[in-house]
Amino acid sequence: MTEASGAQRTRRFARPSLTTLVCGLAALVYVAVFIAYPYAHVGVFSFWEKDLYSIRPAFILDNYARIVERPLYLHVIGNSLRIAAFVTLISAVLGYTLAMFLERYAGRWKTLLFFLLIVPLWTSFLLRAYVWKIILGRNGLISGILGQFGIQPDDIGFMLYSEVSIVIALVYIFVPFVAIPVFAALEKIPPSYREASADLGARPFQTFLDVVFPLTVPSLLAGSTIVFCLSFGDFITPALLGGSDNIMIANIIIGQFGAAFDWPFGSALAIVVLATVMLVVTTAAWIGNRVAEGR
Amino acid sequence: MNQLPRAPRRVLAASLLALTFSATTVSAQELNILTWEGYAEDAWIDQFEEEYGVAVNPTYVGSNDEYMAALAAGDTRYDAVVIVSSLAQPAIKAGFVEPLDLSLIPNFENISPEFRKLEFLKDGDTQYGAPNFWDIQPVTYLADEVAECSFDVLFDEKYRGRIAMWDDVSTIGDVASYMGFENIWDLSDDELEQVKQKMIEQKPLIRRYWSTGGEIIELMTSGEVVATNSWSYVTEALKTEGVNAEQCAPERPTAWVDSLFIVKGTKNLELAHTFIDFMLRPEVAAKVYDVSGFSFTVRSAEELLPEGTLDGTNLSEGPAFVENLSFWGEIPRRGRYLEIWNEVKAATVE
């Protein structure tokens, strides 16, 4: 390191620019107001106790004990994890394929198709889930088409109000969350990388595996993480499209804050869910990074 | 701000102006009510708005717990609220509602005596709720699909995958009553477990646990569901849509009575009283009956309906029928009931 750059460094530390200060402060305020404060509240509530229609400050572990003691809660958390994992896996594969197609093969349609991918994001989440009620319903589009071939609505009854319909709707909603970042990563790979790989005798698939894919892993992971978190915590889709046994953890939590008026118990559930998500996401990221480095 | 191009700045200024303008033109004379579909239809709300020159904003609830949660959270947007029999005492005790000034509600006298004397609407001698509609919880069914109606239909293997149940704790009461339990709102753990098992057995037949009237109406209009425990309003609304729907009383029905209450601390105290008085007019009760099929407490409304309308309904039964009904009572262990309900929903059966 030269003396000049060392001096420059010291100076930068000693006198941070106004921009750095403002940005840092903004980030700090953001974290404090939108993350730390609300979560701290939820954390504190989870030790309180409820009395009919009021809640009282206390320090009790009953709420957490109830989560462990009654099989309902861990069972539903397990269910939600399974659904979220399914949705994430399917969205990752579909989203990646879609991004590959857009970047490599869409040609002059690229802009239009990318636009079409974004358009649904402009409409309300509720609407995007609700539309599947119409598509999958008894008098819906799919049952109409199948009816032409003599298939009765009763034969395809599994489609609406089931885990299948929840997964379909969530995948539909979340595919862009994977496709968009992966597409951006693919576009950034200079053509020369592929050419170099081909010059060295690699077949296209090998090039993809050894050159292209590792460069897109961070985007794929980022997209998949968002999909996992959002689908794990979703309550609208299971409420609209779920059947009699597709209750997800967010539905129970929202019930604690509404119907049951048990904020302390709802908070304890939320904390457990938060911890579960963090654990899953950290593990997945760690494995993902190992895979990417291993290549 | 300085860097904004001129045109957007003008737009911004214009929209700010529009905002201020609209904020000031909306007068204070607005009545916000927390109520059910069927209680706040244009047919009589428009009349109230015109007569008193106010705007009524109804917010619909999907379950009884919903308005209690809103009141408990200290939501002060609402002036009046409809509260069901089982939650009347908790709401009064928790201080969510104002006592009624009966001198502002002359039509309170229209209410039949058997409803005026209901203890759970009072605290000592002070009246808190004005009971206006009641019903038994019927079974609604599609007459073309279901031949004979009773609560048994909801457990009939023939209708596998075509049955629905209301997503509400009161459904636990319906099933408990059907199973022959007496103290349906205060079941022991052991009894609750039996009800839960019965409902889990029923699950393969269930298409959906519905939460709003609109939802079950849609499910039955599309033929997705053929029978459900329900509200008379649902049957009426289906008939209006031209669906061949009918309803019947279960062998051991549960019954509820809804009453109008005034939310604690409302700024429109007098207007809220006026609204309650208006709802207790015989002609308004008759209109609500026409739309919802719910039984009224204002007996004189009967004279305004075409002769024979009430034949075979709850209202043809006379006061003794009402005195013998046990209206939905307070559920002391509400949280436990809800937990059982969630356990039913989370159970997987093949």
XYZ file of C-alpha atoms in Angstrom:
645
model
C 0.000 0.000 0.000
C 1.396 3.377 -0.938
C 1.629 6.219 1.482
C -0.784 8.349 -0.520
C -3.590 5.827 -0.498
C -3.036 5.214 3.187
C -3.389 8.902 3.888
C -6.471 9.084 1.755
C -7.980 6.261 3.711
C -7.325 7.919 7.050
C -8.866 11.085 5.773
C -11.940 9.300 4.591
C -12.361 7.795 8.021
C -11.739 11.048 9.807
C -14.100 13.120 7.738
C -16.902 11.109 6.232
C -18.608 12.966 3.453
C -22.038 14.472 3.969
C -23.549 11.849 1.649
C -22.125 9.022 3.750
C -23.469 10.591 6.892
C -26.932 11.174 5.483
C -27.183 7.686 3.973
C -25.909 6.045 7.139
C -28.300 7.983 9.283
C -31.198 7.187 6.971
C -30.375 3.486 7.142
C -30.126 3.655 10.910
C -33.479 5.428 11.229
C -35.046 2.946 8.822
C -33.782 -0.050 10.764
C -34.813 1.454 14.081
C -38.297 2.557 13.062
C -39.338 -0.210 10.710
C -37.440 -3.218 12.005
C -36.070 -2.955 15.526
C -38.948 -1.120 17.182
C -41.856 -3.226 15.806
C -40.055 -6.519 16.420
C -39.073 -5.452 19.922
C -42.745 -4.727 20.544
C -43.790 -8.144 19.311
C -41.064 -9.704 21.431
C -42.197 -7.883 24.568
C -45.874 -8.685 23.945
C -45.047 -12.366 23.693
C -44.358 -12.445 27.452
C -47.533 -10.573 28.415
C -50.787 -12.125 29.472
C -54.324 -11.677 28.251
C -57.472 -11.234 30.258
C -60.679 -11.580 28.197
C -60.474 -8.382 26.147
C -57.433 -6.697 27.592
C -53.733 -7.495 27.772
C -51.505 -6.998 30.798
C -47.763 -6.532 31.111
C -46.181 -9.572 32.706
C -43.245 -11.864 32.269
C -44.671 -15.308 31.626
C -43.553 -18.120 29.388
C -47.070 -19.610 29.114
C -47.506 -18.439 25.549
C -44.399 -20.284 24.391
C -45.317 -23.318 26.489
C -48.708 -23.460 24.757
C -47.034 -23.541 21.322
C -45.007 -26.574 22.320
C -47.671 -28.338 24.366
C -50.497 -28.340 21.853
C -49.551 -30.229 18.691
C -51.632 -27.851 16.542
C -49.060 -25.105 16.256
C -45.925 -27.016 15.342
C -48.016 -29.108 12.967
C -49.277 -26.014 11.156
C -45.790 -24.462 11.099
C -44.574 -27.700 9.511
C -47.368 -27.541 6.944
C -46.533 -23.954 6.094
C -42.837 -24.807 5.740
C -43.705 -27.613 3.355
C -45.953 -25.419 1.207
C -43.359 -22.618 1.193
C -40.599 -25.065 0.218
C -42.709 -26.425 -2.634
C -43.552 -22.968 -3.905
C -39.911 -21.863 -3.659
C -38.625 -24.909 -5.528
C -41.153 -24.646 -8.352
C -40.760 -20.858 -8.609
C -36.967 -21.191 -8.699
C -37.024 -23.738 -11.533
C -39.736 -21.967 -13.512
C -38.313 -18.507 -12.840
C -34.825 -19.554 -13.863
C -36.038 -21.227 -17.040
C -38.116 -18.195 -17.879
C -35.165 -15.857 -17.329
C -32.934 -18.067 -19.507
C -35.518 -18.074 -22.241
C -35.968 -14.317 -22.087
C -32.273 -13.604 -22.154
C -31.134 -16.176 -24.717
C -34.014 -16.986 -27.030
C -36.669 -14.286 -26.884
C -34.860 -12.141 -29.451
C -36.830 -9.089 -30.490
C -39.696 -10.094 -28.217
C -37.452 -9.679 -25.183
C -38.694 -6.251 -24.130
C -42.336 -7.093 -24.633
C -42.104 -10.385 -22.750
C -40.188 -8.789 -19.903
C -42.878 -6.150 -19.727
C -45.564 -8.835 -19.579
C -43.695 -10.466 -16.713
C -43.786 -7.209 -14.747
C -47.383 -6.206 -15.502
C -49.079 -8.540 -12.970
C -46.967 -6.970 -10.216
C -48.870 -3.747 -10.739
C -52.167 -5.276 -9.707
C -53.149 -6.080 -6.158
C -51.915 -9.271 -4.561
C -55.482 -10.040 -3.548
C -56.657 -9.827 -7.140
C -53.864 -12.111 -8.351
C -54.890 -14.746 -5.825
C -58.602 -14.241 -6.383
C -58.377 -14.728 -10.122
C -57.459 -18.384 -9.528
C -60.802 -18.885 -7.853
C -62.362 -18.034 -11.173
C -59.922 -20.098 -13.231
C -60.027 -23.207 -11.037
C -63.660 -22.984 -9.910
C -66.489 -25.329 -10.709
C -67.735 -23.068 -13.494
C -64.254 -21.841 -14.268
C -62.070 -21.821 -17.342
C -60.304 -25.133 -16.750
C -63.421 -27.033 -15.784
C -65.078 -25.572 -18.904
C -62.300 -26.799 -21.187
C -62.169 -30.228 -19.545
C -65.964 -30.382 -19.741
C -65.583 -30.338 -23.532
C -63.798 -33.644 -23.200
C -66.462 -35.108 -20.939
C -64.551 -34.668 -17.687
C -66.937 -33.797 -14.870
C -66.235 -31.050 -12.309
C -66.317 -33.685 -9.556
C -63.322 -35.454 -11.100
C -61.161 -32.375 -10.823
C -62.514 -31.220 -7.496
C -59.024 -31.333 -6.053
C -58.058 -28.217 -7.954
C -59.824 -25.448 -6.055
C -59.842 -25.246 -2.244
C -56.854 -27.508 -1.841
C -53.116 -27.338 -1.331
C -52.763 -27.602 -5.113
C -54.622 -24.345 -5.679
C -52.583 -22.565 -2.989
C -49.318 -23.708 -4.570
C -50.452 -22.804 -8.111
C -51.515 -19.307 -7.083
C -48.390 -18.631 -5.014
C -46.095 -19.858 -7.798
C -47.929 -17.655 -10.275
C -47.562 -14.662 -7.984
C -43.920 -15.258 -7.052
C -42.253 -16.459 -10.277
C -41.309 -12.872 -11.268
C -39.449 -12.497 -7.967
C -36.986 -15.146 -9.198
C -37.115 -14.441 -12.921
C -36.337 -10.729 -12.685
C -33.090 -10.876 -10.640
C -31.850 -13.935 -12.548
C -32.596 -12.221 -15.838
C -30.611 -9.195 -14.685
C -27.675 -11.429 -13.684
C -27.743 -13.284 -16.997
C -27.759 -10.047 -18.957
C -24.670 -8.843 -17.111
C -22.548 -11.844 -18.138
C -20.295 -10.615 -20.975
C -20.651 -12.718 -24.161
C -16.860 -13.109 -24.104
C -17.157 -15.506 -21.110
C -19.260 -17.917 -23.115
C -17.011 -17.530 -26.157
C -13.918 -18.225 -24.078
C -15.531 -21.302 -22.614
C -16.491 -22.540 -26.093
C -12.979 -21.788 -27.409
C -11.590 -23.989 -24.673
C -13.767 -26.808 -25.946
C -16.654 -26.768 -23.492
C -20.044 -27.889 -24.752
C -22.923 -25.423 -24.223
C -24.296 -27.379 -21.280
C -20.911 -27.527 -19.608
C -20.513 -23.792 -20.175
C -23.846 -23.225 -18.531
C -22.967 -25.424 -15.573
C -19.431 -24.128 -14.985
C -19.600 -20.530 -16.155
C -23.121 -19.155 -16.373
C -24.887 -20.851 -13.476
C -22.354 -19.983 -10.730
C -22.577 -16.330 -11.757
C -26.347 -16.346 -11.289
C -26.445 -18.235 -7.995
C -26.528 -15.083 -5.806
C -29.519 -13.707 -7.739
C -31.271 -17.063 -7.687
C -30.719 -17.306 -3.945
C -31.911 -13.768 -3.331
C -35.063 -14.348 -5.383
C -35.780 -17.718 -3.810
C -35.313 -16.332 -0.313
C -37.890 -13.640 -0.942
C -40.292 -16.215 -2.390
C -39.797 -18.498 0.590
C -40.368 -15.784 3.180
C -43.391 -14.302 1.448
C -45.121 -17.618 0.806
C -44.394 -18.914 4.305
C -46.024 -15.876 5.829
C -48.922 -15.539 3.420
C -52.455 -15.723 4.752
C -54.549 -14.309 1.925
C -53.980 -17.161 -0.525
C -54.808 -20.000 1.912
C -57.819 -18.004 3.140
C -59.122 -17.550 -0.407
C -58.061 -20.784 -2.077
C -57.332 -23.207 0.746
C -59.583 -26.129 1.518
C -60.874 -27.330 4.839
C -57.462 -28.525 6.013
C -55.107 -25.977 4.438
C -54.647 -23.644 7.328
C -51.284 -21.870 7.399
C -49.489 -20.375 10.371
C -50.196 -16.806 9.283
C -53.924 -17.578 9.375
C -53.605 -18.686 12.995
C -51.510 -15.649 13.907
C -53.962 -13.236 12.339
C -56.741 -15.033 14.218
C -54.951 -14.339 17.505
C -54.826 -10.632 16.732
C -58.434 -10.636 15.518
C -60.912 -13.289 16.546
C -59.171 -14.558 19.667
C -57.892 -11.165 20.817
C -54.864 -12.880 22.243
C -52.070 -10.538 21.195
C -49.521 -12.067 23.575
C -50.023 -15.549 22.153
C -50.061 -14.208 18.590
C -46.779 -12.421 19.310
C -45.190 -15.585 20.689
C -46.233 -17.423 17.532
C -44.806 -14.614 15.406
C -41.469 -14.818 17.217
C -41.310 -18.585 16.691
C -42.135 -18.120 13.008
C -39.497 -15.407 12.694
C -36.856 -17.643 14.249
C -37.868 -20.542 11.988
C -37.625 -18.427 8.850
C -34.258 -17.008 9.857
C -32.918 -20.479 10.530
C -34.147 -21.881 7.221
C -32.938 -18.908 5.194
C -29.502 -18.823 6.826
C -29.032 -22.542 6.284
C -30.166 -22.312 2.665
C -27.869 -19.359 1.996
C -24.939 -21.175 3.574
C -25.538 -24.301 1.497
C -26.072 -22.187 -1.608
C -22.814 -20.346 -1.133
C -20.942 -23.592 -0.584
C -22.392 -24.953 -3.822
C -21.472 -21.804 -5.725
C -17.916 -21.798 -4.350
C -17.533 -25.485 -4.939
C -17.989 -25.083 -8.684
C -38.258 19.849 -4.112
C -36.413 22.481 -6.147
C -35.384 19.934 -8.699
C -38.918 18.925 -9.590
C -39.780 19.988 -13.110
C -42.415 22.643 -13.316
C -45.322 20.550 -14.569
C -45.284 17.943 -11.787
C -45.035 20.733 -9.260
C -48.204 22.197 -10.588
C -49.881 18.802 -10.492
C -48.713 18.333 -6.936
C -50.072 21.699 -5.881
C -53.371 20.966 -7.573
C -53.751 17.604 -5.894
C -52.851 19.061 -2.504
C -55.520 21.668 -3.063
C -58.004 18.974 -4.058
C -57.159 17.027 -0.933
C -57.724 19.966 1.378
C -60.895 20.816 -0.457
C -62.367 17.330 -0.225
C -61.364 17.095 3.416
C -63.285 20.213 4.302
C -66.416 19.452 2.264
C -66.926 16.108 3.999
C -69.026 17.243 6.901
C -68.953 15.864 10.427
C -72.385 14.346 9.896
C -71.298 10.851 9.154
C -72.406 7.755 10.962
C -70.038 4.790 10.903
C -71.594 1.498 11.773
C -70.007 -1.881 12.265
C -72.580 -4.349 11.080
C -73.521 -7.414 9.064
C -74.463 -7.785 5.432
C -78.249 -7.651 5.381
C -78.603 -5.016 8.108
C -77.431 -2.051 6.094
C -78.997 -2.242 2.643
C -79.741 0.805 0.500
C -83.486 0.079 0.789
C -83.584 1.679 4.242
C -80.143 3.272 4.676
C -80.854 5.660 1.781
C -84.079 6.685 3.505
C -82.229 7.428 6.759
C -79.568 9.412 4.918
C -82.189 11.512 3.149
C -84.378 12.108 6.177
C -81.537 13.252 8.395
C -79.129 14.622 5.783
C -76.242 12.446 6.909
C -74.006 9.821 5.355
C -73.986 6.295 6.728
C -70.839 4.230 6.245
C -71.396 0.588 7.027
C -68.398 -1.702 7.574
C -69.279 -5.370 7.263
C -67.932 -8.003 9.581
C -67.468 -11.671 8.740
C -67.620 -13.014 12.258
C -68.706 -11.940 15.703
C -65.131 -11.935 16.932
C -64.190 -9.355 14.360
C -66.097 -6.410 15.828
C -65.050 -7.342 19.346
C -61.431 -7.234 18.202
C -62.043 -3.824 16.609
C -63.669 -2.506 19.783
C -60.987 -4.024 22.002
C -58.237 -2.463 19.913
C -59.861 0.884 20.679
C -60.937 1.534 17.119
C -62.801 4.800 17.498
C -63.998 5.153 13.940
C -67.340 3.581 14.691
C -70.434 5.117 16.241
C -72.767 2.143 16.389
C -72.188 -1.571 16.412
C -74.339 -4.678 16.135
C -73.460 -7.142 18.902
C -74.707 -10.702 19.184
C -76.294 -12.062 22.375
C -73.244 -14.042 23.454
C -70.937 -11.030 23.387
C -73.282 -8.445 24.869
C -72.181 -8.955 28.477
C -68.441 -9.056 27.689
C -68.821 -5.826 25.683
C -70.732 -4.111 28.497
C -68.308 -5.327 31.175
C -65.264 -4.331 29.151
C -66.697 -0.830 28.737
C -66.816 -0.918 24.946
C -70.329 0.529 24.756
C -72.389 3.471 26.034
C -75.613 3.063 28.022
C -78.684 3.898 25.932
C -80.683 7.030 26.633
C -84.137 5.554 26.082
C -85.743 9.013 25.994
C -83.982 9.459 22.636
C -85.355 6.141 21.388
C -89.168 6.384 21.605
C -89.474 3.374 19.302
C -87.841 1.193 21.950
C -91.438 0.619 23.105
C -92.083 -1.164 19.771
C -89.893 -4.062 20.842
C -91.879 -7.039 22.149
C -91.715 -7.422 25.931
C -89.954 -10.815 25.819
C -86.981 -9.120 24.136
C -87.088 -5.946 26.200
C -86.584 -7.980 29.335
C -83.482 -9.858 28.123
C -81.033 -9.557 31.008
C -77.849 -9.829 28.983
C -78.564 -6.489 27.281
C -78.567 -4.655 30.600
C -76.281 -3.873 33.464
C -78.592 -3.781 36.463
C -81.436 -1.557 35.299
C -79.475 0.281 32.663
C -80.272 -0.746 29.094
C -77.210 -1.018 26.805
C -78.464 -2.854 23.731
C -81.545 -2.473 21.559
C -82.433 -5.976 20.313
C -83.817 -5.826 16.805
C -83.277 -9.107 14.959
C -82.993 -12.745 15.893
C -82.954 -16.087 14.201
C -82.247 -19.699 14.666
C -79.156 -20.913 12.802
C -80.748 -22.827 9.897
C -79.435 -25.338 7.388
C -79.435 -23.788 3.911
C -79.506 -26.248 1.011
C -79.974 -26.455 -2.735
C -83.405 -28.011 -3.220
C -82.425 -29.590 -6.550
C -79.531 -31.493 -4.997
C -80.724 -32.305 -1.472
C -84.057 -34.067 -1.077
C -84.688 -33.981 2.663
C -83.363 -31.318 4.950
C -82.093 -31.684 8.484
C -78.794 -31.162 10.293
C -77.989 -34.791 9.362
C -77.499 -33.675 5.758
C -74.282 -31.958 6.841
C -72.916 -35.345 7.934
C -74.273 -37.357 5.011
C -71.654 -39.261 3.016
C -73.817 -38.726 -0.120
C -72.688 -35.116 -0.267
C -68.993 -35.781 0.128
C -67.008 -32.703 -0.862
C -70.117 -30.554 -1.291
C -70.810 -29.508 2.315
C -69.729 -26.228 3.915
C -69.725 -24.967 7.494
C -69.519 -21.418 8.812
C -66.002 -20.574 9.990
C -67.092 -19.325 13.411
C -67.030 -20.615 16.987
C -70.826 -20.753 16.959
C -70.510 -23.736 14.595
C -69.015 -25.647 17.539
C -72.264 -24.841 19.377
C -74.365 -26.053 16.444
C -72.540 -29.378 16.324
C -72.526 -29.749 20.130
C -76.277 -29.142 20.221
C -76.776 -31.656 17.379
C -74.789 -34.193 19.416
C -77.170 -33.652 22.313
C -75.042 -31.555 24.669
C -76.955 -29.079 26.816
C -74.344 -26.609 28.064
C -73.047 -25.968 24.540
C -71.221 -22.714 25.376
C -69.445 -24.074 28.428
C -68.315 -27.546 27.417
C -65.658 -29.361 29.394
C -62.364 -30.331 27.755
C -63.644 -33.850 27.383
C -66.869 -32.757 25.697
C -65.011 -30.345 23.440
C -62.771 -33.216 22.412
C -65.849 -35.244 21.401
C -67.213 -32.338 19.344
C -63.800 -31.940 17.732
C -63.704 -35.628 16.765
C -67.193 -35.364 15.259
C -66.097 -32.362 13.187
C -62.894 -34.061 12.093
C -64.959 -37.061 10.965
C -67.045 -34.633 8.932
C -64.026 -33.120 7.190
C -63.926 -35.370 4.114
C -67.391 -34.049 3.315
C -66.348 -30.422 3.678
C -65.636 -28.312 0.648
C -64.972 -25.164 2.575
C -65.282 -23.381 5.900
C -66.733 -20.058 4.767
C -66.384 -16.747 6.518
C -68.537 -14.111 4.787
C -72.104 -14.219 3.516
C -70.868 -13.225 0.067
C -68.539 -16.207 0.000
C -71.137 -18.873 0.799
C -73.627 -17.276 -1.577
C -71.025 -17.542 -4.342
C -70.198 -21.149 -3.377
C -73.847 -22.160 -3.563
C -74.657 -20.148 -6.677
C -71.838 -21.903 -8.533
C -72.998 -25.275 -7.194
C -69.681 -25.822 -5.417
C -71.569 -26.434 -2.158
C -75.029 -27.981 -1.668
C -75.655 -27.505 2.054
C -74.289 -25.535 5.023
C -75.200 -24.341 8.484
C -76.097 -20.801 7.710
C -78.081 -17.619 8.198
C -81.573 -16.912 6.871
C -80.001 -13.996 5.030
C -77.986 -16.407 2.903
C -81.100 -18.351 1.912
C -82.940 -15.149 1.052
C -80.037 -13.773 -0.978
C -79.758 -17.056 -2.918
C -83.462 -16.986 -3.696
C -83.132 -13.408 -4.908
C -80.399 -14.540 -7.276
C -82.757 -17.144 -8.682
C -81.081 -20.113 -7.020
C -83.452 -22.863 -5.879
C -82.346 -22.696 -2.253
C -84.368 -23.550 0.843
C -83.675 -23.719 4.554
C -84.836 -25.778 7.498
C -84.452 -25.655 11.252
C -82.130 -28.210 12.838
C -83.777 -30.566 15.338
C -82.056 -28.737 18.192
C -81.395 -25.273 16.814
C -79.132 -22.691 18.357
C -80.449 -19.156 18.222
C -79.041 -15.672 18.411
C -80.341 -12.176 18.861
C -78.516 -9.145 17.463
C -78.762 -5.793 19.191
C -77.671 -2.290 18.310
C -75.167 -0.719 20.688
C -73.460 2.665 20.758
C -69.675 2.641 20.759
C -68.041 4.186 23.829
C -66.835 7.729 23.265
C -68.566 8.373 19.937
C -68.792 11.996 18.864
C -72.183 11.321 17.279
C -74.001 10.179 20.376
C -77.326 11.752 19.465
C -77.224 10.684 15.824
C -76.440 7.124 16.896
C -79.544 7.139 19.104
C -81.569 8.515 16.187
C -80.278 5.700 14.001
C -81.303 3.062 16.539
C -84.722 4.670 16.814
C -85.023 4.597 13.021
C -84.083 0.901 12.872
C -86.868 0.160 15.369
C -89.582 1.601 13.133
C -92.014 -1.118 12.045
C -91.628 -0.282 8.341
C -87.816 -0.528 8.561
C -88.032 -3.848 10.422
C -90.359 -5.136 7.680
C -87.871 -4.059 4.984
C -84.960 -5.744 6.743
C -87.058 -8.888 7.056
C -87.810 -8.750 3.365
C -84.116 -8.668 2.456
C -82.591 -10.799 5.181
C -85.309 -13.164 6.340
C -84.227 -12.478 9.934
C -87.024 -12.384 12.498
C -87.810 -8.953 13.938
C -88.412 -8.003 17.529
C -90.773 -5.225 16.474
C -93.929 -7.302 16.306
C -96.059 -4.591 14.690
C -93.964 -4.948 11.511
C -96.036 -8.054 10.853
C -99.035 -5.940 9.823
C -97.001 -4.335 7.047
C -96.181 -7.633 5.361
C -98.558 -9.386 2.941
C -100.790 -11.855 4.726
C -99.310 -15.320 5.018
C -95.688 -14.151 4.634
C -94.761 -15.403 8.083
C -96.524 -18.766 7.902
C -94.195 -21.494 9.041
C -91.451 -19.062 10.102
C -90.078 -18.396 13.588
C -92.348 -15.392 13.808
C -95.513 -17.471 13.511
C -94.556 -19.236 16.719
C -95.489 -16.569 19.269
C -93.694 -15.311 22.381
C -93.582 -18.681 24.160
C -91.287 -20.059 21.428
C -88.857 -17.205 22.057
C -88.967 -17.621 25.823
C -87.973 -21.267 25.414
C -85.087 -20.599 23.045
C -81.692 -20.394 24.622
C -79.903 -17.639 22.774
C -76.168 -17.926 22.165
C -74.623 -17.399 25.526
C -71.310 -16.012 26.628
C -68.435 -18.436 26.031
C -66.262 -18.241 29.139
C -63.401 -20.153 27.509
C -63.466 -18.443 24.158
C -59.752 -18.928 23.463
C -60.081 -22.662 24.032
C -63.094 -22.877 21.695
C -61.130 -21.053 18.991
C -58.173 -23.350 19.526
C -60.433 -26.396 19.079
C -61.808 -24.820 15.921
C -58.262 -24.301 14.576
C -57.397 -27.881 15.491
C -60.374 -29.076 13.459
C -59.205 -27.004 10.516
C -55.598 -28.144 10.784
C -56.475 -31.845 11.062
C -55.765 -33.908 7.983
C -58.055 -36.814 7.222
C -58.144 -38.934 4.143
